[in-house]
mmCIF file of C-alpha atoms in Angstrom:
data_model
loop_
_atom_site.group_PDB
_atom_site.id
_atom_site.type_symbol
_atom_site.label_atom_id
_atom_site.label_comp_id
_atom_site.label_asym_id
_atom_site.label_seq_id
_atom_site.Cartn_x
_atom_site.Cartn_y
_atom_site.Cartn_z
ATOM 1 C CA MET A 5 41.298 15.672 4.125
ATOM 2 C CA ALA A 6 42.877 12.239 3.616
ATOM 3 C CA HIS A 7 45.576 11.322 1.122
ATOM 4 C CA LEU A 8 45.193 8.031 -0.763
ATOM 5 C CA LEU A 9 47.756 6.144 -2.790
ATOM 6 C CA MET A 10 46.157 4.699 -5.930
ATOM 7 C CA ILE A 11 48.064 1.866 -7.595
ATOM 8 C CA GLU A 12 47.073 1.678 -11.253
ATOM 9 C CA SER A 13 43.418 1.548 -12.325
ATOM 10 C CA TRP A 14 41.188 0.434 -15.134
ATOM 11 C CA VAL A 15 40.656 2.846 -18.001
ATOM 12 C CA GLY A 16 36.922 2.099 -17.882
ATOM 13 C CA SER A 17 34.135 3.503 -15.752
ATOM 14 C CA MET A 18 35.669 2.862 -12.316
ATOM 15 C CA SER A 19 38.771 4.819 -13.333
ATOM 16 C CA ARG A 20 36.466 7.842 -13.485
ATOM 17 C CA LEU A 21 34.119 6.969 -10.631
ATOM 18 C CA LEU A 22 36.927 6.432 -8.138
ATOM 19 C CA PRO A 23 38.696 9.806 -8.619
ATOM 20 C CA ARG A 24 35.275 11.466 -8.483
ATOM 21 C CA ALA A 25 34.452 9.724 -5.203
ATOM 22 C CA ILE A 26 37.817 10.723 -3.733
ATOM 23 C CA ARG A 27 37.278 14.349 -4.712
ATOM 24 C CA GLU A 28 33.675 14.511 -3.494
ATOM 25 C CA GLY A 29 34.746 12.950 -0.191
ATOM 26 C CA GLY A 30 37.111 15.875 0.327
ATOM 27 C CA HIS A 31 40.215 13.735 -0.172
ATOM 28 C CA GLU A 32 43.121 13.648 -2.630
ATOM 29 C CA PHE A 33 45.207 10.942 -4.255
ATOM 30 C CA THR A 34 48.642 10.192 -5.612
ATOM 31 C CA PHE A 35 48.669 7.928 -8.655
ATOM 32 C CA LEU A 36 51.410 5.328 -9.111
ATOM 33 C CA THR A 37 51.834 3.629 -12.497
ATOM 34 C CA ARG A 38 54.417 1.762 -14.536
ATOM 35 C CA ASP A 39 52.965 2.986 -17.859
ATOM 36 C CA LEU A 40 51.317 6.396 -17.992
ATOM 37 C CA HIS A 41 50.713 5.981 -21.716
ATOM 38 C CA HIS A 42 48.301 3.154 -20.917
ATOM 39 C CA TYR A 43 45.940 5.815 -19.554
ATOM 40 C CA LEU A 44 46.706 8.703 -21.890
ATOM 41 C CA ARG A 45 45.951 6.730 -25.045
ATOM 42 C CA SER A 46 42.386 6.188 -23.848
ATOM 43 C CA ALA A 47 41.688 9.703 -22.595
ATOM 44 C CA PRO A 48 37.940 10.398 -22.515
ATOM 45 C CA GLU A 49 36.644 12.807 -25.112
ATOM 46 C CA GLY A 50 34.721 15.863 -24.005
ATOM 47 C CA THR A 51 35.658 15.564 -20.331
ATOM 48 C CA ALA A 52 38.761 16.229 -18.270
ATOM 49 C CA HIS A 53 41.049 13.241 -17.880
ATOM 50 C CA PRO A 54 40.538 11.757 -14.376
ATOM 51 C CA LEU A 55 44.280 11.790 -13.691
ATOM 52 C CA LEU A 56 44.237 15.588 -13.839
ATOM 53 C CA GLY A 57 42.693 15.373 -10.389
ATOM 54 C CA ALA A 58 45.723 13.606 -8.939
ATOM 55 C CA ARG A 59 47.939 15.454 -6.491
ATOM 56 C CA ASN A 60 50.923 13.565 -7.914
ATOM 57 C CA VAL A 61 51.468 11.124 -10.782
ATOM 58 C CA ILE A 62 54.560 9.024 -10.133
ATOM 59 C CA ALA A 63 56.222 6.352 -12.252
ATOM 60 C CA ALA A 64 57.259 3.106 -10.563
ATOM 61 C CA ASP A 65 57.449 -0.559 -11.515
ATOM 62 C CA THR A 66 54.157 -1.677 -10.017
ATOM 63 C CA ASN A 67 54.799 -5.224 -11.256
ATOM 64 C CA ASP A 68 57.908 -5.684 -9.076
ATOM 65 C CA ILE A 69 56.607 -5.951 -5.516
ATOM 66 C CA LYS A 70 60.076 -6.380 -3.994
ATOM 67 C CA ALA A 71 61.266 -3.080 -5.475
ATOM 68 C CA LEU A 72 57.907 -1.400 -4.988
ATOM 69 C CA LEU A 73 57.612 -1.862 -1.221
ATOM 70 C CA PRO A 74 60.704 0.188 -0.302
ATOM 71 C CA GLU A 75 59.737 2.758 -2.933
ATOM 72 C CA VAL A 76 56.259 3.360 -1.473
ATOM 73 C CA GLU A 77 57.793 3.383 1.990
ATOM 74 C CA ARG A 78 60.002 6.300 0.915
ATOM 75 C CA LEU A 79 57.028 8.062 -0.685
ATOM 76 C CA HIS A 80 54.948 7.508 2.453
ATOM 77 C CA ALA A 81 57.632 9.151 4.585
ATOM 78 C CA VAL A 82 57.432 12.284 2.423
ATOM 79 C CA LEU A 83 53.800 12.427 1.266
ATOM 80 C CA GLY A 84 51.981 10.634 4.101
ATOM 81 C CA PHE A 85 49.292 8.214 2.886
ATOM 82 C CA ASP A 86 46.138 7.413 4.837
ATOM 83 C CA GLY A 87 45.022 4.537 2.628
ATOM 84 C CA VAL A 88 45.896 2.627 -0.528
ATOM 85 C CA LEU A 89 43.572 1.239 -3.199
ATOM 86 C CA THR A 90 43.184 0.225 -6.837
ATOM 87 C CA SER A 91 40.316 -0.503 -9.194
ATOM 88 C CA CYS A 92 42.383 -2.963 -11.272
ATOM 89 C CA ASP A 93 42.053 -6.662 -10.447
ATOM 90 C CA TYR A 94 45.682 -7.341 -11.302
ATOM 91 C CA TYR A 95 46.924 -4.984 -8.583
ATOM 92 C CA LEU A 96 44.581 -5.869 -5.725
ATOM 93 C CA PRO A 97 47.144 -8.259 -4.159
ATOM 94 C CA THR A 98 49.816 -5.568 -4.557
ATOM 95 C CA VAL A 99 47.650 -3.041 -2.725
ATOM 96 C CA ALA A 100 47.048 -5.503 0.114
ATOM 97 C CA ARG A 101 50.802 -6.071 0.437
ATOM 98 C CA ILE A 102 51.476 -2.318 0.480
ATOM 99 C CA ALA A 103 48.739 -1.633 3.052
ATOM 100 C CA GLY A 104 50.161 -4.296 5.346
ATOM 101 C CA HIS A 105 53.708 -3.041 4.856
ATOM 102 C CA LEU A 106 52.785 0.573 5.653
ATOM 103 C CA GLY A 107 50.353 -0.290 8.457
ATOM 104 C CA LEU A 108 47.387 1.134 6.554
ATOM 105 C CA PRO A 109 43.789 -0.189 6.643
ATOM 106 C CA GLY A 110 42.750 -3.057 4.422
ATOM 107 C CA PRO A 111 42.164 -6.795 4.214
ATOM 108 C CA GLY A 112 45.027 -9.234 4.652
ATOM 109 C CA PRO A 113 47.268 -10.032 1.674
ATOM 110 C CA GLU A 114 46.524 -13.760 1.903
ATOM 111 C CA ALA A 115 42.762 -13.161 1.785
ATOM 112 C CA VAL A 116 43.017 -10.874 -1.237
ATOM 113 C CA GLY A 117 45.488 -13.165 -2.982
ATOM 114 C CA ASN A 118 43.178 -16.152 -2.567
ATOM 115 C CA ALA A 119 40.199 -14.190 -3.890
ATOM 116 C CA CYS A 120 42.163 -13.008 -6.932
ATOM 117 C CA ARG A 121 43.256 -16.521 -7.881
ATOM 118 C CA LYS A 122 40.305 -18.575 -9.068
ATOM 119 C CA ASP A 123 41.956 -21.871 -8.175
ATOM 120 C CA ALA A 124 42.834 -20.686 -4.651
ATOM 121 C CA THR A 125 39.278 -19.432 -4.169
ATOM 122 C CA ARG A 126 37.944 -22.844 -5.117
ATOM 123 C CA ARG A 127 40.210 -24.635 -2.652
ATOM 124 C CA VAL A 128 39.493 -22.279 0.262
ATOM 125 C CA LEU A 129 35.736 -22.421 -0.248
ATOM 126 C CA ALA A 130 35.715 -26.189 -0.701
ATOM 127 C CA ASP A 131 37.680 -26.644 2.536
ATOM 128 C CA ALA A 132 35.157 -24.394 4.327
ATOM 129 C CA GLY A 133 32.157 -26.267 2.912
ATOM 130 C CA VAL A 134 30.900 -23.302 0.866
ATOM 131 C CA PRO A 135 29.032 -24.733 -2.149
ATOM 132 C CA GLY A 136 30.613 -24.431 -5.568
ATOM 133 C CA PRO A 137 31.049 -26.484 -8.736
ATOM 134 C CA ARG A 138 33.118 -29.636 -8.951
ATOM 135 C CA PHE A 139 36.530 -28.561 -10.224
ATOM 136 C CA ALA A 140 40.099 -29.537 -11.026
ATOM 137 C CA VAL A 141 43.299 -27.547 -11.598
ATOM 138 C CA HIS A 142 46.168 -28.807 -13.757
ATOM 139 C CA GLU A 143 48.911 -27.652 -16.112
ATOM 140 C CA GLU A 144 49.655 -30.742 -18.193
ATOM 141 C CA TRP A 145 47.361 -31.885 -20.999
ATOM 142 C CA ALA A 146 47.107 -35.502 -19.842
ATOM 143 C CA ASP A 147 45.961 -34.393 -16.401
ATOM 144 C CA LEU A 148 43.438 -31.930 -17.845
ATOM 145 C CA ALA A 149 41.975 -34.498 -20.217
ATOM 146 C CA ARG A 150 41.629 -37.063 -17.424
ATOM 147 C CA ALA A 151 40.044 -34.522 -15.031
ATOM 148 C CA ALA A 152 37.604 -33.403 -17.713
ATOM 149 C CA ARG A 153 36.402 -36.964 -18.188
ATOM 150 C CA GLU A 154 35.989 -37.346 -14.429
ATOM 151 C CA ILE A 155 34.000 -34.106 -14.044
ATOM 152 C CA GLY A 156 32.044 -34.808 -17.218
ATOM 153 C CA TYR A 157 31.233 -32.716 -20.267
ATOM 154 C CA PRO A 158 30.021 -30.070 -20.810
ATOM 155 C CA LEU A 159 32.324 -28.086 -18.553
ATOM 156 C CA VAL A 160 33.886 -24.649 -18.241
ATOM 157 C CA VAL A 161 37.546 -23.846 -18.895
ATOM 158 C CA LYS A 162 38.999 -20.853 -17.041
ATOM 159 C CA PRO A 163 42.357 -19.154 -16.602
ATOM 160 C CA VAL A 164 43.170 -18.856 -12.908
ATOM 161 C CA ASP A 165 44.340 -15.238 -13.077
ATOM 162 C CA LEU A 166 42.481 -13.264 -15.748
ATOM 163 C CA CYS A 167 39.318 -11.187 -15.459
ATOM 164 C CA ALA A 168 36.466 -9.720 -17.555
ATOM 165 C CA GLY A 169 35.596 -13.213 -18.773
ATOM 166 C CA MET A 170 38.778 -13.493 -20.817
ATOM 167 C CA TYR A 171 39.322 -17.021 -22.177
ATOM 168 C CA VAL A 172 36.468 -18.450 -20.115
ATOM 169 C CA ARG A 173 34.848 -21.008 -22.415
ATOM 170 C CA ARG A 174 32.257 -23.758 -22.421
ATOM 171 C CA VAL A 175 33.612 -26.973 -23.913
ATOM 172 C CA ASP A 176 31.507 -29.965 -24.903
ATOM 173 C CA ASP A 177 34.185 -32.509 -25.778
ATOM 174 C CA GLU A 178 37.899 -33.179 -25.705
ATOM 175 C CA THR A 179 38.514 -31.513 -29.075
ATOM 176 C CA GLN A 180 37.012 -28.266 -27.817
ATOM 177 C CA LEU A 181 38.934 -28.610 -24.565
ATOM 178 C CA ALA A 182 42.215 -28.940 -26.463
ATOM 179 C CA ALA A 183 41.425 -25.818 -28.515
ATOM 180 C CA ALA A 184 40.520 -23.792 -25.405
ATOM 181 C CA VAL A 185 43.693 -24.848 -23.588
ATOM 182 C CA ARG A 186 45.772 -24.059 -26.669
ATOM 183 C CA ASP A 187 44.221 -20.580 -26.970
ATOM 184 C CA LEU A 188 44.887 -19.859 -23.327
ATOM 185 C CA ALA A 189 48.507 -21.003 -23.609
ATOM 186 C CA GLY A 190 48.921 -18.457 -26.403
ATOM 187 C CA PHE A 191 48.237 -15.607 -23.947
ATOM 188 C CA PRO A 192 51.134 -15.940 -21.468
ATOM 189 C CA VAL A 193 51.245 -12.268 -20.365
ATOM 190 C CA ASN A 194 48.246 -10.190 -19.290
ATOM 191 C CA ALA A 195 47.406 -6.649 -20.416
ATOM 192 C CA ARG A 196 49.558 -5.170 -17.640
ATOM 193 C CA GLY A 197 52.717 -7.026 -18.574
ATOM 194 C CA GLN A 198 52.418 -9.609 -15.793
ATOM 195 C CA ARG A 199 53.343 -13.198 -16.630
ATOM 196 C CA ARG A 200 50.403 -15.514 -16.130
ATOM 197 C CA GLU A 201 50.193 -18.775 -14.254
ATOM 198 C CA PRO A 202 50.036 -21.744 -16.665
ATOM 199 C CA ALA A 203 47.470 -23.604 -14.553
ATOM 200 C CA VAL A 204 44.034 -24.210 -16.086
ATOM 201 C CA LEU A 205 40.847 -24.466 -14.040
ATOM 202 C CA LEU A 206 38.119 -26.897 -15.098
ATOM 203 C CA GLU A 207 34.639 -26.615 -13.579
ATOM 204 C CA GLU A 208 31.375 -28.412 -14.022
ATOM 205 C CA LEU A 209 28.860 -26.390 -16.031
ATOM 206 C CA LEU A 210 26.249 -25.111 -13.595
ATOM 207 C CA ASP A 211 22.605 -24.650 -14.509
ATOM 208 C CA GLY A 212 20.358 -21.765 -13.473
ATOM 209 C CA PRO A 213 20.537 -17.964 -13.560
ATOM 210 C CA GLU A 214 23.562 -16.024 -12.336
ATOM 211 C CA VAL A 215 23.401 -13.054 -9.970
ATOM 212 C CA SER A 216 25.916 -10.961 -8.069
ATOM 213 C CA VAL A 217 25.761 -9.858 -4.463
ATOM 214 C CA GLU A 218 27.181 -6.407 -3.730
ATOM 215 C CA THR A 219 28.603 -6.070 -0.217
ATOM 216 C CA VAL A 220 30.636 -3.690 1.922
ATOM 217 C CA SER A 221 32.756 -5.026 4.789
ATOM 218 C CA HIS A 222 33.926 -2.872 7.672
ATOM 219 C CA ALA A 223 35.196 -3.690 11.173
ATOM 220 C CA GLY A 224 34.344 -7.366 10.875
ATOM 221 C CA THR A 225 30.780 -6.867 9.656
ATOM 222 C CA VAL A 226 29.628 -7.547 6.099
ATOM 223 C CA HIS A 227 26.783 -5.323 4.901
ATOM 224 C CA VAL A 228 24.709 -6.648 1.991
ATOM 225 C CA VAL A 229 23.725 -3.768 -0.287
ATOM 226 C CA GLY A 230 21.697 -5.870 -2.700
ATOM 227 C CA VAL A 231 21.563 -8.487 -5.439
ATOM 228 C CA THR A 232 22.047 -7.744 -9.144
ATOM 229 C CA ASP A 233 20.915 -10.007 -11.957
ATOM 230 C CA LYS A 234 22.995 -10.851 -15.011
ATOM 231 C CA SER A 235 22.307 -11.866 -18.588
ATOM 232 C CA VAL A 236 24.994 -13.807 -20.449
ATOM 233 C CA GLY A 237 25.564 -14.399 -24.163
ATOM 234 C CA GLY A 238 28.281 -15.011 -26.712
ATOM 235 C CA ALA A 239 28.526 -18.794 -26.340
ATOM 236 C CA PRO A 240 30.870 -20.593 -26.037
ATOM 237 C CA ALA A 241 32.210 -17.525 -24.214
ATOM 238 C CA PHE A 242 30.388 -16.096 -21.186
ATOM 239 C CA ILE A 243 29.901 -12.410 -22.039
ATOM 240 C CA GLU A 244 27.860 -10.218 -19.721
ATOM 241 C CA THR A 245 25.182 -8.645 -21.914
ATOM 242 C CA GLY A 246 23.243 -6.809 -19.201
ATOM 243 C CA HIS A 247 22.352 -6.341 -15.534
ATOM 244 C CA MET A 248 19.431 -5.141 -13.437
ATOM 245 C CA PHE A 249 19.371 -3.958 -9.834
ATOM 246 C CA PRO A 250 17.662 -5.231 -7.830
ATOM 247 C CA ALA A 251 17.353 -8.700 -9.307
ATOM 248 C CA ALA A 252 13.830 -9.963 -9.873
ATOM 249 C CA LEU A 253 14.088 -12.886 -7.444
ATOM 250 C CA THR A 254 11.917 -14.568 -4.885
ATOM 251 C CA SER A 255 12.722 -13.702 -1.297
ATOM 252 C CA ALA A 256 13.991 -17.270 -0.828
ATOM 253 C CA ASP A 257 16.453 -17.004 -3.738
ATOM 254 C CA THR A 258 17.596 -13.578 -2.576
ATOM 255 C CA GLU A 259 18.243 -14.917 0.918
ATOM 256 C CA ALA A 260 20.068 -17.962 -0.450
ATOM 257 C CA ALA A 261 22.360 -15.831 -2.621
ATOM 258 C CA GLU A 262 23.113 -13.466 0.259
ATOM 259 C CA GLN A 263 23.835 -16.191 2.798
ATOM 260 C CA THR A 264 26.091 -18.074 0.391
ATOM 261 C CA THR A 265 27.992 -14.856 -0.254
ATOM 262 C CA LEU A 266 28.413 -14.188 3.462
ATOM 263 C CA GLY A 267 29.791 -17.686 3.911
ATOM 264 C CA ALA A 268 32.254 -17.204 1.064
ATOM 265 C CA LEU A 269 33.512 -13.848 2.349
ATOM 266 C CA LYS A 270 33.942 -15.246 5.856
ATOM 267 C CA ALA A 271 35.826 -18.288 4.559
ATOM 268 C CA LEU A 272 38.178 -16.095 2.549
ATOM 269 C CA GLY A 273 38.692 -13.635 5.401
ATOM 270 C CA LEU A 274 37.212 -10.654 3.535
ATOM 271 C CA THR A 275 35.243 -9.126 6.390
ATOM 272 C CA ASP A 276 37.050 -5.825 6.828
ATOM 273 C CA GLY A 277 37.937 -3.013 4.449
ATOM 274 C CA VAL A 278 36.410 -4.584 1.340
ATOM 275 C CA VAL A 279 33.749 -3.678 -1.184
ATOM 276 C CA ALA A 280 33.056 -7.007 -2.883
ATOM 277 C CA HIS A 281 31.211 -8.293 -5.925
ATOM 278 C CA THR A 282 30.395 -11.989 -5.482
ATOM 279 C CA GLU A 283 28.905 -13.980 -8.346
ATOM 280 C CA ILE A 284 26.446 -16.749 -7.515
ATOM 281 C CA LYS A 285 24.659 -19.338 -9.658
ATOM 282 C CA LEU A 286 21.159 -20.217 -8.451
ATOM 283 C CA THR A 287 21.235 -23.834 -9.588
ATOM 284 C CA SER A 288 18.572 -26.513 -9.313
ATOM 285 C CA GLY A 289 20.646 -27.934 -6.453
ATOM 286 C CA GLY A 290 20.966 -24.638 -4.602
ATOM 287 C CA PRO A 291 23.271 -21.612 -4.792
ATOM 288 C CA ARG A 292 26.867 -22.103 -5.923
ATOM 289 C CA VAL A 293 29.725 -19.582 -5.806
ATOM 290 C CA VAL A 294 31.100 -18.656 -9.228
ATOM 291 C CA GLU A 295 33.769 -16.224 -8.016
ATOM 292 C CA VAL A 296 34.512 -13.592 -5.383
ATOM 293 C CA ASN A 297 35.880 -10.216 -6.486
ATOM 294 C CA PRO A 298 37.336 -8.118 -3.638
ATOM 295 C CA ARG A 299 36.549 -4.800 -5.328
ATOM 296 C CA PRO A 300 33.443 -2.895 -6.494
ATOM 297 C CA ALA A 301 31.494 -4.353 -9.403
ATOM 298 C CA GLY A 302 32.348 -3.314 -12.936
ATOM 299 C CA ASN A 303 30.080 -2.821 -15.942
ATOM 300 C CA ARG A 304 28.425 0.200 -14.279
ATOM 301 C CA ILE A 305 26.689 -1.981 -11.677
ATOM 302 C CA THR A 306 27.759 0.474 -8.984
ATOM 303 C CA GLU A 307 25.796 3.138 -10.858
ATOM 304 C CA LEU A 308 22.702 0.932 -11.026
ATOM 305 C CA VAL A 309 22.917 0.581 -7.242
ATOM 306 C CA ARG A 310 23.357 4.332 -6.780
ATOM 307 C CA HIS A 311 20.414 5.204 -9.029
ATOM 308 C CA VAL A 312 18.082 2.918 -7.060
ATOM 309 C CA THR A 313 19.332 3.205 -3.468
ATOM 310 C CA GLY A 314 21.416 6.376 -3.365
ATOM 311 C CA ILE A 315 24.329 4.280 -2.004
ATOM 312 C CA ASP A 316 27.609 5.189 -3.688
ATOM 313 C CA LEU A 317 29.791 2.069 -3.700
ATOM 314 C CA ALA A 318 32.760 3.968 -5.115
ATOM 315 C CA ALA A 319 32.571 6.332 -2.135
ATOM 316 C CA ALA A 320 32.206 3.347 0.211
ATOM 317 C CA PHE A 321 35.331 1.841 -1.364
ATOM 318 C CA VAL A 322 37.266 5.013 -0.551
ATOM 319 C CA GLU A 323 36.026 5.145 3.042
ATOM 320 C CA VAL A 324 36.800 1.521 3.925
ATOM 321 C CA ALA A 325 40.249 1.943 2.364
ATOM 322 C CA LEU A 326 40.740 4.691 4.933
ATOM 323 C CA GLY A 327 39.465 2.466 7.745
ATOM 324 C CA ARG A 328 36.313 4.522 8.115
ATOM 325 C CA ALA A 329 32.683 3.447 8.376
ATOM 326 C CA PRO A 330 30.993 3.941 4.982
ATOM 327 C CA ASP A 331 27.686 5.716 4.509
ATOM 328 C CA LEU A 332 25.254 2.944 3.499
ATOM 329 C CA ARG A 333 22.013 4.804 4.236
ATOM 330 C CA ARG A 334 19.393 4.345 1.547
ATOM 331 C CA THR A 335 17.597 7.347 0.100
ATOM 332 C CA ASP A 336 14.471 7.695 -2.006
ATOM 333 C CA THR A 337 15.821 8.187 -5.531
ATOM 334 C CA GLY A 338 12.461 7.878 -7.266
ATOM 335 C CA LEU A 339 13.496 4.630 -9.005
ATOM 336 C CA ARG A 340 12.533 1.078 -8.111
ATOM 337 C CA SER A 341 14.935 -0.581 -10.561
ATOM 338 C CA ALA A 342 17.729 0.306 -12.971
ATOM 339 C CA ALA A 343 19.230 -1.789 -15.750
ATOM 340 C CA ILE A 344 22.014 -1.677 -18.290
ATOM 341 C CA GLY A 345 22.354 -3.481 -21.603
ATOM 342 C CA PHE A 346 25.507 -3.792 -23.700
ATOM 343 C CA LEU A 347 25.867 -3.816 -27.458
ATOM 344 C CA VAL A 348 27.977 -6.910 -28.173
ATOM 345 C CA PRO A 349 29.553 -7.318 -31.640
ATOM 346 C CA GLU A 350 29.175 -10.778 -33.104
ATOM 347 C CA ARG A 351 31.756 -10.377 -35.881
ATOM 348 C CA ALA A 352 34.897 -8.427 -36.723
ATOM 349 C CA GLY A 353 35.178 -5.552 -39.155
ATOM 350 C CA THR A 354 34.811 -1.783 -39.241
ATOM 351 C CA LEU A 355 31.833 -0.031 -37.669
ATOM 352 C CA GLU A 356 30.103 1.828 -40.504
ATOM 353 C CA ALA A 357 26.853 2.855 -38.875
ATOM 354 C CA LEU A 358 25.375 2.841 -35.399
ATOM 355 C CA GLY A 359 22.313 4.935 -34.831
ATOM 356 C CA GLY A 360 20.509 5.535 -31.589
ATOM 357 C CA GLU A 361 21.742 8.942 -30.458
ATOM 358 C CA GLU A 362 18.138 10.085 -30.182
ATOM 359 C CA LEU A 363 17.549 7.483 -27.456
ATOM 360 C CA ALA A 364 19.325 9.750 -24.976
ATOM 361 C CA ARG A 365 16.046 11.685 -24.845
ATOM 362 C CA ALA A 366 13.828 8.611 -24.406
ATOM 363 C CA GLU A 367 11.823 8.153 -21.232
ATOM 364 C CA GLY A 368 13.776 6.644 -18.363
ATOM 365 C CA VAL A 369 17.197 6.709 -20.036
ATOM 366 C CA LEU A 370 19.987 7.359 -17.541
ATOM 367 C CA GLU A 371 23.025 6.783 -19.758
ATOM 368 C CA LEU A 372 23.690 6.228 -23.436
ATOM 369 C CA GLN A 373 27.145 5.477 -24.783
ATOM 370 C CA LEU A 374 27.747 4.396 -28.380
ATOM 371 C CA ALA A 375 30.917 3.786 -30.372
ATOM 372 C CA GLU A 376 31.722 6.117 -33.257
ATOM 373 C CA SER A 377 31.731 5.132 -36.927
ATOM 374 C CA GLY A 378 35.117 3.999 -38.187
ATOM 375 C CA LYS A 379 35.952 1.999 -35.076
ATOM 376 C CA ALA A 380 37.766 -1.295 -35.660
ATOM 377 C CA VAL A 381 35.546 -4.043 -34.267
ATOM 378 C CA LYS A 382 36.510 -7.433 -32.857
ATOM 379 C CA ALA A 383 34.070 -10.278 -32.443
ATOM 380 C CA ALA A 384 33.394 -10.289 -28.713
ATOM 381 C CA GLY A 385 35.170 -12.990 -26.732
ATOM 382 C CA SER A 386 34.997 -11.273 -23.331
ATOM 383 C CA ASN A 387 33.552 -8.194 -21.616
ATOM 384 C CA ASN A 388 36.186 -5.990 -23.269
ATOM 385 C CA GLU A 389 34.677 -5.562 -26.740
ATOM 386 C CA TYR A 390 31.393 -3.723 -26.197
ATOM 387 C CA LEU A 391 30.239 -1.149 -28.757
ATOM 388 C CA GLY A 392 28.245 0.782 -26.190
ATOM 389 C CA HIS A 393 25.510 0.561 -23.600
ATOM 390 C CA VAL A 394 22.094 1.853 -22.611
ATOM 391 C CA MET A 395 21.059 2.375 -18.985
ATOM 392 C CA ALA A 396 17.489 3.080 -17.937
ATOM 393 C CA GLY A 397 15.396 3.192 -14.782
ATOM 394 C CA ASP A 398 11.832 2.339 -13.801
ATOM 395 C CA PRO A 399 10.098 4.382 -11.079
ATOM 396 C CA ASP A 400 7.259 1.875 -10.689
ATOM 397 C CA GLY A 401 8.811 -1.569 -10.346
ATOM 398 C CA LEU A 402 11.165 -4.104 -11.915
ATOM 399 C CA GLY A 403 10.613 -3.040 -15.504
ATOM 400 C CA ALA A 404 14.015 -1.483 -16.155
ATOM 401 C CA ARG A 405 15.422 -4.532 -17.956
ATOM 402 C CA ASP A 406 12.526 -4.703 -20.422
ATOM 403 C CA ARG A 407 12.913 -0.996 -21.096
ATOM 404 C CA VAL A 408 16.616 -1.396 -21.823
ATOM 405 C CA GLU A 409 16.072 -4.386 -24.093
ATOM 406 C CA ASP A 410 13.553 -2.405 -26.127
ATOM 407 C CA LEU A 411 15.987 0.498 -26.470
ATOM 408 C CA LEU A 412 18.871 -1.791 -27.441
ATOM 409 C CA SER A 413 16.776 -3.463 -30.124
ATOM 410 C CA ARG A 414 16.446 -0.070 -31.834
ATOM 411 C CA VAL A 415 20.221 0.374 -31.772
ATOM 412 C CA ARG A 416 20.860 -3.127 -33.136
ATOM 413 C CA ALA A 417 18.486 -2.441 -36.034
ATOM 414 C CA GLU A 418 20.842 0.290 -37.278
ATOM 415 C CA LEU A 419 24.133 -1.504 -36.581
ATOM 416 C CA VAL A 420 26.310 -2.018 -39.687
ATOM 417 C CA ILE A 421 29.730 -3.682 -39.528
ATOM 418 C CA ARG A 422 31.622 -4.236 -42.792
#
């Protein structure tokens, strides 16, 4: 039995999948957080809270790395940790620092830090010749306006240090650019109380479909698990509305996405102790890297992979955090594809009606989650405002996405927001 130190977590699906994977692997974990209420206020209904499975829950200022390092060193001397991990993007660099400080397995802090900063990722990949969009990074308005004219509209505005698509916007002219920059400046602190970098990233708008490549790196070798497709809506935002695994691609496009991902991971130095989710645009000019996430995919993609291949990426995440070879053997699950679709609110209000509970019994449905009536609804601006999802599988081929879209259309027909 190994003992893992978990630094914070999301309150979404991975916050449940990761404790489950630790338990099923025969391990245990100590949970370190600066704000326990952050997790208790979103306790899942009808199931045990995942933190009940922790050996210890300890309060510490996880945002102060200088104070945190000696604190975890003292805890390590008493409790003995075999690995450290997190499922929260904002604490991945912290985990890498702690692992290095304690001599535990994991990728280097510089590699993780560069992957978690979109501007640093762009610079590292550009220096290594890994294809990506034309880009510029500035803080001052005059510099941003000039760079936007040089790149050319339309373009994409991004924060350098947020996730889940927050404040990522398409802009078609300087007026829209000014509004996007102003909105971003009005969000100086992220959801975990960390002060944000004021830099703004501008990128050329890439054409073509977007996919993600799911990989597991151990002992210097990167294993490609597969390629997931992505549907995007909510313009001018870029909201993920659904995914299917495996992506319905030609063998040439699949190979191109995989090879580009391998090049990006090598350039960043993420070839050991990492489960990664790398987003790629298959443009008319070839594949381009959108971003590299040095953690398992969100939005239940890991579950799509598991339903089709039997590979548990949450369990692989635990094993590589312990410096162990993960089990990546494929099994016959009876499904050829699995897909998920999200219910995205287009306007604010109060959810009055949302039918669809009967769909849980429909053929091929793997998961159904729907918000309850009375919920306060925000118009979606990122991947944080979903009203639910449907997941379904196809035993015969790549028909899972069509099945999910049909099921979601029935839910949308009964959606009422006042």
